[in-house]
Amino acid sequence: MDRFEDRMCKKHNQLLELFCPTEQCVCLLCTVTDHKSHPVIPLKEEYEVKTAQLGKIEAEVPQMIQERKQKIKEIKDTVELSNKDADRKIPHGGQVFTALIGRVEKGRNEFNQKVQEKRKSTVKQAEDLIKELEQEIEDLTNRSSEVKQLSHAEDHLRFLQVFRSLKDPPPTRDWTTVEVRPPSYAGTLRRSLDQLEETLNMGMKKLPDAELKRVQQYEVDVTLDPDTAASQLILSEDRKQVHHGGVRKKLPDNPKRFTQKMYILTRQSFSSGRFYFEVQVKDKTGWFVGVARESIDRKGLTERTPENGYWTLYYYKDGLVFKDNPAVRLPLRAELQKVGVFVDYDEGLLSFYDVEARVHIYTATGCSFTEPLYPILCPCPHDYKGNNSAPLIISPVNQTD
C-alpha cells in the first residue's frame, strides 16, 4: 500500500492488472484505447512465465561463473607452465650462449694470433732484406773507395796487382724482382669466420643431441597389454612387438579391449613425473605412436585428438602428422626408423624425436593430463602384397657418447 500509486495507470487512474507484449503493464481501459489491438494477459500469467525464465537465468549464472573461474585457472596454469619452462630454459640457454661466446672468443684470439704471426713474418722478411741490402751497400762502398784509391796510383806494378782483385765485382743480388708484399688480412678474417661458422654449426647440431640425451634419462620399461589389443593384432612372446595379423581372432570379451580400432596399450601407466620410451618403425608405411588417457573410448570410432584423450604422431606413406584439431603437418623425416616419445606429465608437455638422426620432430605443450597415461601403438594394416607387415617394436634406449 505504501507504493499504491505505482500500481495505478497514470493515464486512466485504474489498477494495473494486465500485461501487454510491448513490455508494459496496463489497465482495462488501456486495452480499449492505446493497446486496443495488442493481445494482453493477466499479470499473474506473465509473472509465472518470467519467473520460469528467471529460474533458468539463476541456474545459468553460477555455471557461467564457474566456467570463467575454470578459464582463469587454465590461464594461470598456462602462465605457471610457461614460467617453469622459462626457468628451465634460461639456465640451459645461458650455458649454450656461454659456450658459443667461448667459441667466438677463441676464434677472435686465433685470428689475432694469425694476424700477429703474419705481421711478424713480414717485418722479419723486411729486416732480413734490409740487412742484406745494407751489407751489399757496405761492400760496394768499400769497393768504391778501393777503386778511387787505385785510380790515383802511379806504381804500374802495384796498379795491375790490385786491379786483378777489383775487376770482378762482389756477389750481389738482382733486386729488381725483390719486393716485400704486405699480407692480406682479409683472407685470414674470412677463413677465421668460416671456421667459426663451421664450429657454431657443429655446436648447433649437438643441441638436439644433448636434448635427446637429457630426455633419454627418463626411460621406462613398458610391455604391451594383450587385454587391450584389437583382435587383428599379433603380439610377440615378450610383449614388445605388435603387427597386423590380417584376420580377426575370436577373443574373450574384455572392457579394456579395442573393438573398432586397431590399437593396443601398454600394461604400465603414468600419473606424474616424466617418462620416455622408443618405438622402432623401420620398414613400415603406416603407423602411429603416442600416449592416451585411461578413459578413452575403446569400443567406438572416436576421433584420435587431444580433446578425446589421444596425443599421437601418425605416419602414412608420405605424410607425418601430429593428430590435433586441426592436424599439424610436419616435415617428412627421411629414413625415419625409430621414434622417441617423451612426456612431462606435470608440465603438460609431449615431445617426439627421430632417434637415429637425433633430431627433434615436434612438441605439444599445454596438454591436459588429468588421468593415468598409457603409451599407445597402432601398426596399421598391411596390404595384399605384404607392405607394412613389419612390426612396431618397443626398443631399449641405446644412448651414445
Short mmCIF file of C-alpha atoms in Angstrom, two decimals:
data_model
loop_
_atom_site.label_atom_id
_atom_site.label_comp_id
_atom_site.label_asym_id
_atom_site.label_seq_id
_atom_site.Cartn_x
_atom_site.Cartn_y
_atom_site.Cartn_z
CA MET A 1 0.00 0.00 0.00
CA ASP A 2 2.96 2.30 0.53
CA ARG A 3 3.51 2.21 -3.27
CA PHE A 4 -0.13 2.01 -4.26
CA GLU A 5 0.27 4.87 -6.72
CA ASP A 6 2.85 2.80 -8.64
CA ARG A 7 0.15 0.19 -9.23
CA MET A 8 -2.19 2.69 -10.85
CA CYS A 9 -2.32 3.64 -14.54
CA LYS A 10 -1.18 7.22 -14.70
CA LYS A 11 -3.40 7.89 -17.71
CA HIS A 12 -6.69 6.27 -16.60
CA ASN A 13 -6.14 6.07 -12.84
CA GLN A 14 -7.10 2.40 -12.96
CA LEU A 15 -5.34 -0.57 -11.36
CA LEU A 16 -2.57 -2.11 -13.49
CA GLU A 17 -3.67 -5.73 -13.72
CA LEU A 18 -2.79 -6.79 -17.29
CA PHE A 19 0.44 -7.25 -19.24
CA CYS A 20 0.98 -6.20 -22.85
CA PRO A 21 3.72 -7.81 -25.03
CA THR A 22 5.11 -4.32 -25.51
CA GLU A 23 6.62 -4.92 -22.08
CA GLN A 24 4.14 -2.67 -20.36
CA CYS A 25 1.73 -3.19 -17.52
CA VAL A 26 -1.70 -1.77 -18.47
CA CYS A 27 -5.19 -1.29 -17.05
CA LEU A 28 -8.54 -2.37 -18.55
CA LEU A 29 -9.13 1.00 -20.16
CA CYS A 30 -5.75 0.78 -21.92
CA THR A 31 -6.95 -2.35 -23.75
CA VAL A 32 -9.72 -0.34 -25.46
CA THR A 33 -7.61 2.72 -26.18
CA ASP A 34 -3.85 2.76 -26.75
CA HIS A 35 -3.44 -1.03 -26.62
CA LYS A 36 -6.70 -1.89 -28.37
CA SER A 37 -5.07 -4.12 -30.99
CA HIS A 38 -2.49 -5.68 -28.62
CA PRO A 39 -3.00 -9.11 -27.05
CA VAL A 40 -2.84 -8.84 -23.27
CA ILE A 41 -2.68 -11.41 -20.49
CA PRO A 42 -3.15 -11.22 -16.70
CA LEU A 43 -0.10 -10.12 -14.75
CA LYS A 44 -0.03 -13.44 -12.91
CA GLU A 45 0.42 -15.42 -16.12
CA GLU A 46 3.28 -13.21 -17.26
CA TYR A 47 4.74 -13.38 -13.77
CA GLU A 48 4.80 -17.17 -13.93
CA VAL A 49 6.46 -17.08 -17.38
CA LYS A 50 9.10 -14.62 -16.26
CA THR A 51 9.63 -16.50 -13.00
CA ALA A 52 10.43 -19.62 -15.01
CA GLN A 53 12.87 -17.61 -17.14
CA LEU A 54 14.42 -16.14 -14.02
CA GLY A 55 14.94 -19.62 -12.66
CA LYS A 56 16.76 -20.59 -15.81
CA ILE A 57 18.92 -17.47 -15.62
CA GLU A 58 19.55 -18.17 -11.95
CA ALA A 59 20.74 -21.67 -12.84
CA GLU A 60 22.87 -20.44 -15.76
CA VAL A 61 24.70 -17.68 -13.92
CA PRO A 62 26.57 -19.93 -11.43
CA GLN A 63 27.55 -22.18 -14.33
CA MET A 64 28.84 -19.18 -16.29
CA ILE A 65 30.72 -18.02 -13.20
CA GLN A 66 32.23 -21.49 -12.79
CA GLU A 67 33.23 -21.60 -16.46
CA ARG A 68 35.01 -18.30 -16.11
CA LYS A 69 36.73 -19.38 -12.91
CA GLN A 70 37.86 -22.50 -14.76
CA LYS A 71 39.15 -20.35 -17.59
CA ILE A 72 41.06 -18.21 -15.08
CA LYS A 73 42.59 -21.39 -13.67
CA GLU A 74 43.54 -22.57 -17.16
CA ILE A 75 45.18 -19.22 -17.92
CA LYS A 76 47.04 -19.23 -14.58
CA ASP A 77 48.12 -22.84 -15.16
CA THR A 78 49.38 -21.89 -18.61
CA VAL A 79 51.34 -18.97 -17.16
CA GLU A 80 52.76 -21.25 -14.46
CA LEU A 81 53.82 -23.80 -17.06
CA SER A 82 55.34 -21.00 -19.12
CA ASN A 83 57.25 -19.72 -16.09
CA LYS A 84 58.53 -23.20 -15.25
CA ASP A 85 59.59 -23.72 -18.84
CA ALA A 86 61.30 -20.32 -18.87
CA ASP A 87 63.06 -21.08 -15.57
CA ARG A 88 64.33 -24.30 -17.09
CA LYS A 89 65.26 -22.84 -20.46
CA ILE A 90 67.05 -19.70 -19.23
CA PRO A 91 69.93 -21.50 -17.46
CA HIS A 92 70.14 -24.04 -20.29
CA GLY A 93 70.19 -21.24 -22.85
CA GLY A 94 72.76 -19.43 -20.73
CA GLN A 95 75.05 -22.45 -20.88
CA VAL A 96 74.62 -22.68 -24.63
CA PHE A 97 75.35 -19.00 -25.21
CA THR A 98 78.30 -19.11 -22.80
CA ALA A 99 79.72 -21.96 -24.86
CA LEU A 100 79.06 -20.03 -28.07
CA ILE A 101 80.69 -16.88 -26.64
CA GLY A 102 83.68 -19.01 -25.67
CA ARG A 103 83.95 -20.30 -29.23
CA VAL A 104 83.70 -16.75 -30.61
CA GLU A 105 86.41 -15.51 -28.24
CA LYS A 106 88.59 -18.46 -29.18
CA GLY A 107 88.08 -17.63 -32.86
CA ARG A 108 88.93 -13.99 -32.19
CA ASN A 109 92.10 -14.95 -30.34
CA GLU A 110 93.14 -17.33 -33.10
CA PHE A 111 92.51 -14.62 -35.70
CA ASN A 112 94.58 -12.09 -33.71
CA GLN A 113 97.35 -14.63 -33.36
CA LYS A 114 97.41 -15.34 -37.11
CA VAL A 115 97.47 -11.62 -37.92
CA GLN A 116 100.33 -11.07 -35.48
CA GLU A 117 102.25 -14.01 -36.95
CA LYS A 118 101.79 -12.60 -40.46
CA ARG A 119 102.87 -9.17 -39.29
CA LYS A 120 105.98 -10.60 -37.57
CA SER A 121 106.82 -12.65 -40.65
CA THR A 122 106.51 -9.57 -42.87
CA VAL A 123 108.64 -7.47 -40.51
CA LYS A 124 111.32 -10.19 -40.29
CA GLN A 125 111.39 -10.58 -44.08
CA ALA A 126 111.82 -6.82 -44.46
CA GLU A 127 114.51 -6.67 -41.79
CA ASP A 128 116.47 -9.54 -43.43
CA LEU A 129 116.28 -7.89 -46.83
CA ILE A 130 117.34 -4.51 -45.43
CA LYS A 131 120.22 -6.19 -43.63
CA GLU A 132 121.30 -7.89 -46.85
CA LEU A 133 120.99 -4.62 -48.77
CA GLU A 134 122.99 -2.74 -46.16
CA GLN A 135 125.70 -5.39 -46.34
CA GLU A 136 125.85 -5.05 -50.12
CA ILE A 137 125.93 -1.26 -49.78
CA GLU A 138 128.82 -1.59 -47.36
CA ASP A 139 130.68 -3.96 -49.73
CA LEU A 140 130.04 -1.66 -52.67
CA THR A 141 131.13 1.39 -50.68
CA ASN A 142 134.39 -0.35 -49.79
CA ARG A 143 134.88 -1.29 -53.44
CA SER A 144 134.23 2.31 -54.46
CA SER A 145 136.91 3.50 -52.06
CA GLU A 146 139.38 0.96 -53.34
CA VAL A 147 138.64 1.93 -56.95
CA LYS A 148 139.07 5.59 -56.12
CA GLN A 149 142.40 4.96 -54.41
CA LEU A 150 143.59 2.80 -57.28
CA SER A 151 142.72 5.49 -59.79
CA HIS A 152 145.37 7.73 -58.22
CA ALA A 153 148.09 5.03 -58.12
CA GLU A 154 151.24 5.75 -60.22
CA ASP A 155 153.01 2.45 -59.49
CA HIS A 156 152.27 0.36 -62.57
CA LEU A 157 153.08 -2.94 -60.91
CA ARG A 158 151.00 -2.19 -57.85
CA PHE A 159 148.08 -0.99 -60.03
CA LEU A 160 147.99 -4.17 -62.04
CA GLN A 161 148.27 -6.37 -58.96
CA VAL A 162 145.34 -4.62 -57.22
CA PHE A 163 143.21 -4.25 -60.37
CA ARG A 164 143.19 -8.03 -60.76
CA SER A 165 141.22 -8.34 -57.48
CA LEU A 166 138.89 -5.43 -58.32
CA LYS A 167 137.87 -6.39 -61.83
CA ASP A 168 135.37 -8.98 -60.50
CA PRO A 169 132.54 -7.24 -58.54
CA PRO A 170 131.47 -8.67 -55.19
CA PRO A 171 128.47 -11.08 -55.37
CA THR A 172 125.23 -9.15 -55.24
CA ARG A 173 121.57 -9.96 -55.78
CA ASP A 174 119.38 -8.75 -58.62
CA TRP A 175 117.00 -6.59 -56.62
CA THR A 176 114.73 -5.62 -59.49
CA THR A 177 112.36 -8.52 -58.76
CA VAL A 178 112.67 -8.43 -54.98
CA GLU A 179 109.77 -6.89 -53.04
CA VAL A 180 108.05 -7.16 -49.70
CA ARG A 181 104.37 -7.89 -50.25
CA PRO A 182 102.05 -6.80 -47.44
CA PRO A 183 99.95 -9.77 -46.26
CA SER A 184 96.21 -9.92 -46.94
CA TYR A 185 94.41 -9.95 -43.62
CA ALA A 186 91.00 -10.08 -45.32
CA GLY A 187 91.61 -13.69 -46.32
CA THR A 188 92.67 -14.51 -42.78
CA LEU A 189 89.48 -12.97 -41.42
CA ARG A 190 87.35 -14.82 -44.00
CA ARG A 191 88.93 -18.17 -43.11
CA SER A 192 88.54 -17.48 -39.39
CA LEU A 193 84.87 -16.61 -39.86
CA ASP A 194 84.30 -19.71 -41.98
CA GLN A 195 85.95 -21.86 -39.35
CA LEU A 196 83.88 -20.18 -36.63
CA GLU A 197 80.70 -20.76 -38.64
CA GLU A 198 81.58 -24.43 -39.02
CA THR A 199 82.25 -24.72 -35.30
CA LEU A 200 78.98 -23.00 -34.44
CA ASN A 201 77.08 -25.21 -36.87
CA MET A 202 78.59 -28.27 -35.24
CA GLY A 203 77.57 -26.87 -31.87
CA MET A 204 74.02 -26.27 -33.12
CA LYS A 205 73.84 -29.84 -34.40
CA LYS A 206 74.82 -31.07 -30.95
CA LEU A 207 71.98 -29.20 -29.25
CA PRO A 208 69.24 -31.66 -30.30
CA ASP A 209 71.60 -34.49 -29.43
CA ALA A 210 72.09 -33.03 -25.95
CA GLU A 211 68.33 -32.58 -25.59
CA LEU A 212 67.69 -36.21 -26.62
CA LYS A 213 70.30 -37.45 -24.17
CA ARG A 214 68.56 -35.46 -21.44
CA VAL A 215 65.12 -36.98 -22.06
CA GLN A 216 66.53 -40.48 -22.55
CA GLN A 217 67.42 -40.44 -18.86
CA TYR A 218 63.71 -40.90 -18.16
CA GLU A 219 63.47 -44.23 -19.99
CA VAL A 220 60.76 -46.59 -18.70
CA ASP A 221 60.42 -50.31 -19.36
CA VAL A 222 56.96 -50.91 -20.84
CA THR A 223 55.29 -54.02 -22.28
CA LEU A 224 52.17 -54.35 -24.41
CA ASP A 225 48.90 -55.40 -22.77
CA PRO A 226 47.16 -58.24 -24.70
CA ASP A 227 43.88 -57.50 -22.87
CA THR A 228 43.70 -54.16 -24.76
CA ALA A 229 44.81 -55.48 -28.18
CA ALA A 230 42.36 -55.35 -31.08
CA SER A 231 41.53 -58.81 -32.45
CA GLN A 232 43.58 -58.29 -35.65
CA LEU A 233 46.84 -57.70 -33.78
CA ILE A 234 49.59 -60.28 -33.17
CA LEU A 235 51.94 -59.85 -30.19
CA SER A 236 55.38 -61.31 -29.63
CA GLU A 237 56.01 -63.54 -26.63
CA ASP A 238 57.99 -60.85 -24.84
CA ARG A 239 55.10 -58.34 -25.42
CA LYS A 240 57.50 -55.89 -27.05
CA GLN A 241 56.36 -56.25 -30.69
CA VAL A 242 53.00 -55.96 -32.44
CA HIS A 243 51.91 -56.33 -36.07
CA HIS A 244 48.73 -56.68 -38.08
CA GLY A 245 47.68 -60.32 -38.48
CA GLY A 246 45.26 -59.77 -41.33
CA VAL A 247 42.26 -61.53 -39.76
CA ARG A 248 40.06 -61.01 -36.70
CA LYS A 249 40.53 -63.53 -33.93
CA LYS A 250 37.80 -64.60 -31.53
CA LEU A 251 38.88 -63.19 -28.18
CA PRO A 252 37.24 -63.09 -24.73
CA ASP A 253 35.08 -60.06 -24.12
CA ASN A 254 37.06 -57.52 -22.13
CA PRO A 255 36.06 -53.93 -21.29
CA LYS A 256 39.66 -52.85 -21.82
CA ARG A 257 39.88 -54.19 -25.39
CA PHE A 258 39.66 -52.01 -28.51
CA THR A 259 36.99 -53.41 -30.80
CA GLN A 260 36.64 -50.86 -33.61
CA LYS A 261 40.19 -49.50 -33.88
CA MET A 262 43.44 -51.43 -34.32
CA TYR A 263 45.03 -50.07 -31.14
CA ILE A 264 46.93 -51.51 -28.21
CA LEU A 265 48.08 -50.02 -24.88
CA THR A 266 50.90 -50.94 -22.55
CA ARG A 267 50.36 -52.57 -19.18
CA GLN A 268 52.10 -49.65 -17.49
CA SER A 269 50.54 -46.24 -16.95
CA PHE A 270 51.92 -42.96 -15.59
CA SER A 271 50.20 -40.29 -13.50
CA SER A 272 53.05 -37.92 -12.69
CA GLY A 273 56.66 -37.06 -13.43
CA ARG A 274 58.50 -37.71 -16.69
CA PHE A 275 58.83 -40.81 -18.82
CA TYR A 276 60.39 -41.76 -22.17
CA PHE A 277 60.19 -44.76 -24.49
CA GLU A 278 61.27 -45.62 -28.03
CA VAL A 279 59.43 -47.46 -30.80
CA GLN A 280 61.07 -48.89 -33.91
CA VAL A 281 59.06 -48.06 -37.05
CA LYS A 282 61.56 -49.34 -39.61
CA ASP A 283 60.20 -50.68 -42.94
CA LYS A 284 56.64 -49.51 -42.23
CA THR A 285 54.42 -47.38 -44.45
CA GLY A 286 51.80 -46.64 -41.81
CA TRP A 287 51.73 -46.40 -38.00
CA PHE A 288 51.05 -44.16 -35.05
CA VAL A 289 52.59 -43.94 -31.58
CA GLY A 290 51.97 -41.72 -28.58
CA VAL A 291 50.04 -41.71 -25.32
CA ALA A 292 46.38 -41.89 -24.36
CA ARG A 293 44.43 -41.28 -21.16
CA GLU A 294 42.81 -44.17 -19.33
CA SER A 295 39.18 -43.23 -20.05
CA ILE A 296 39.39 -43.19 -23.87
CA ASP A 297 36.58 -44.79 -25.83
CA ARG A 298 37.70 -48.36 -26.60
CA LYS A 299 34.54 -49.57 -28.32
CA GLY A 300 33.65 -46.77 -30.72
CA LEU A 301 35.11 -44.77 -33.58
CA THR A 302 36.11 -41.65 -31.61
CA GLU A 303 38.46 -39.32 -33.44
CA ARG A 304 42.03 -39.54 -32.19
CA THR A 305 42.58 -35.99 -30.88
CA PRO A 306 43.81 -34.48 -27.60
CA GLU A 307 40.23 -33.43 -26.77
CA ASN A 308 39.31 -37.12 -26.83
CA GLY A 309 42.37 -38.18 -24.84
CA TYR A 310 44.90 -39.06 -27.58
CA TRP A 311 48.29 -37.43 -28.21
CA THR A 312 49.82 -39.27 -31.16
CA LEU A 313 52.25 -38.96 -34.06
CA TYR A 314 50.87 -40.51 -37.25
CA TYR A 315 52.70 -41.62 -40.41
CA TYR A 316 51.24 -42.87 -43.67
CA LYS A 317 53.32 -43.35 -46.84
CA ASP A 318 54.49 -39.77 -47.37
CA GLY A 319 52.92 -37.81 -44.53
CA LEU A 320 53.91 -37.15 -40.92
CA VAL A 321 51.21 -35.61 -38.73
CA PHE A 322 50.59 -34.78 -35.09
CA LYS A 323 46.90 -35.59 -34.67
CA ASP A 324 45.22 -32.48 -33.33
CA ASN A 325 42.21 -30.40 -34.26
CA PRO A 326 43.29 -29.22 -36.79
CA ALA A 327 46.06 -31.70 -37.59
CA VAL A 328 49.64 -30.41 -37.52
CA ARG A 329 51.51 -31.47 -40.66
CA LEU A 330 55.25 -31.93 -40.09
CA PRO A 331 58.29 -32.11 -42.40
CA LEU A 332 58.78 -35.69 -43.53
CA ARG A 333 61.80 -37.34 -41.90
CA ALA A 334 63.84 -39.32 -44.45
CA GLU A 335 64.62 -42.85 -43.30
CA LEU A 336 62.74 -42.43 -40.02
CA GLN A 337 63.46 -45.72 -38.23
CA LYS A 338 62.87 -45.14 -34.55
CA VAL A 339 60.64 -42.66 -32.70
CA GLY A 340 61.34 -41.43 -29.18
CA VAL A 341 58.38 -40.28 -27.07
CA PHE A 342 58.94 -38.05 -24.03
CA VAL A 343 56.20 -36.91 -21.63
CA ASP A 344 56.41 -34.42 -18.77
CA TYR A 345 53.09 -35.17 -17.09
CA ASP A 346 53.15 -32.35 -14.54
CA GLU A 347 54.02 -29.69 -17.12
CA GLY A 348 51.63 -30.97 -19.79
CA LEU A 349 54.40 -31.48 -22.36
CA LEU A 350 54.83 -34.18 -25.02
CA SER A 351 57.78 -34.43 -27.46
CA PHE A 352 58.69 -36.74 -30.34
CA TYR A 353 62.22 -37.40 -31.63
CA ASP A 354 63.88 -39.04 -34.61
CA VAL A 355 66.22 -41.23 -32.55
CA GLU A 356 68.63 -42.32 -35.30
CA ALA A 357 69.09 -38.79 -36.66
CA ARG A 358 68.94 -37.45 -33.07
CA VAL A 359 66.59 -34.68 -34.19
CA HIS A 360 63.54 -33.18 -32.51
CA ILE A 361 60.33 -33.75 -34.52
CA TYR A 362 57.53 -31.99 -32.60
CA THR A 363 56.49 -30.81 -29.13
CA ALA A 364 52.94 -30.29 -27.88
CA THR A 365 52.62 -28.01 -24.84
CA GLY A 366 49.72 -27.13 -22.55
CA CYS A 367 48.41 -30.70 -22.72
CA SER A 368 45.65 -31.50 -20.24
CA PHE A 369 46.91 -34.59 -18.45
CA THR A 370 44.37 -35.33 -15.70
CA GLU A 371 44.26 -39.15 -15.76
CA PRO A 372 46.76 -42.00 -15.94
CA LEU A 373 48.51 -42.02 -19.34
CA TYR A 374 49.26 -45.18 -21.32
CA PRO A 375 51.69 -45.49 -24.23
CA ILE A 376 49.56 -46.42 -27.27
CA LEU A 377 50.61 -48.07 -30.56
CA CYS A 378 48.92 -48.85 -33.86
CA PRO A 379 50.83 -50.83 -36.53
CA CYS A 380 48.10 -50.14 -39.17
CA PRO A 381 47.05 -52.89 -41.61
CA HIS A 382 49.21 -54.30 -44.40
CA ASP A 383 48.11 -54.75 -47.99
CA TYR A 384 47.84 -57.96 -50.05
CA LYS A 385 51.47 -57.54 -51.14
CA GLY A 386 52.65 -57.55 -47.54
CA ASN A 387 53.56 -53.88 -47.46
CA ASN A 388 53.58 -52.55 -43.88
CA SER A 389 53.72 -56.04 -42.40
CA ALA A 390 56.78 -55.18 -40.28
CA PRO A 391 56.08 -54.94 -36.53
CA LEU A 392 56.24 -51.96 -34.25
CA ILE A 393 58.91 -52.73 -31.66
CA ILE A 394 59.32 -51.18 -28.22
CA SER A 395 63.11 -50.88 -28.13
CA PRO A 396 65.57 -50.35 -25.28
CA VAL A 397 67.28 -46.98 -25.28
CA ASN A 398 70.79 -47.01 -26.69
CA GLN A 399 72.48 -43.81 -25.52
CA THR A 400 75.58 -42.80 -27.45
CA ASP A 401 78.52 -40.81 -26.16
#
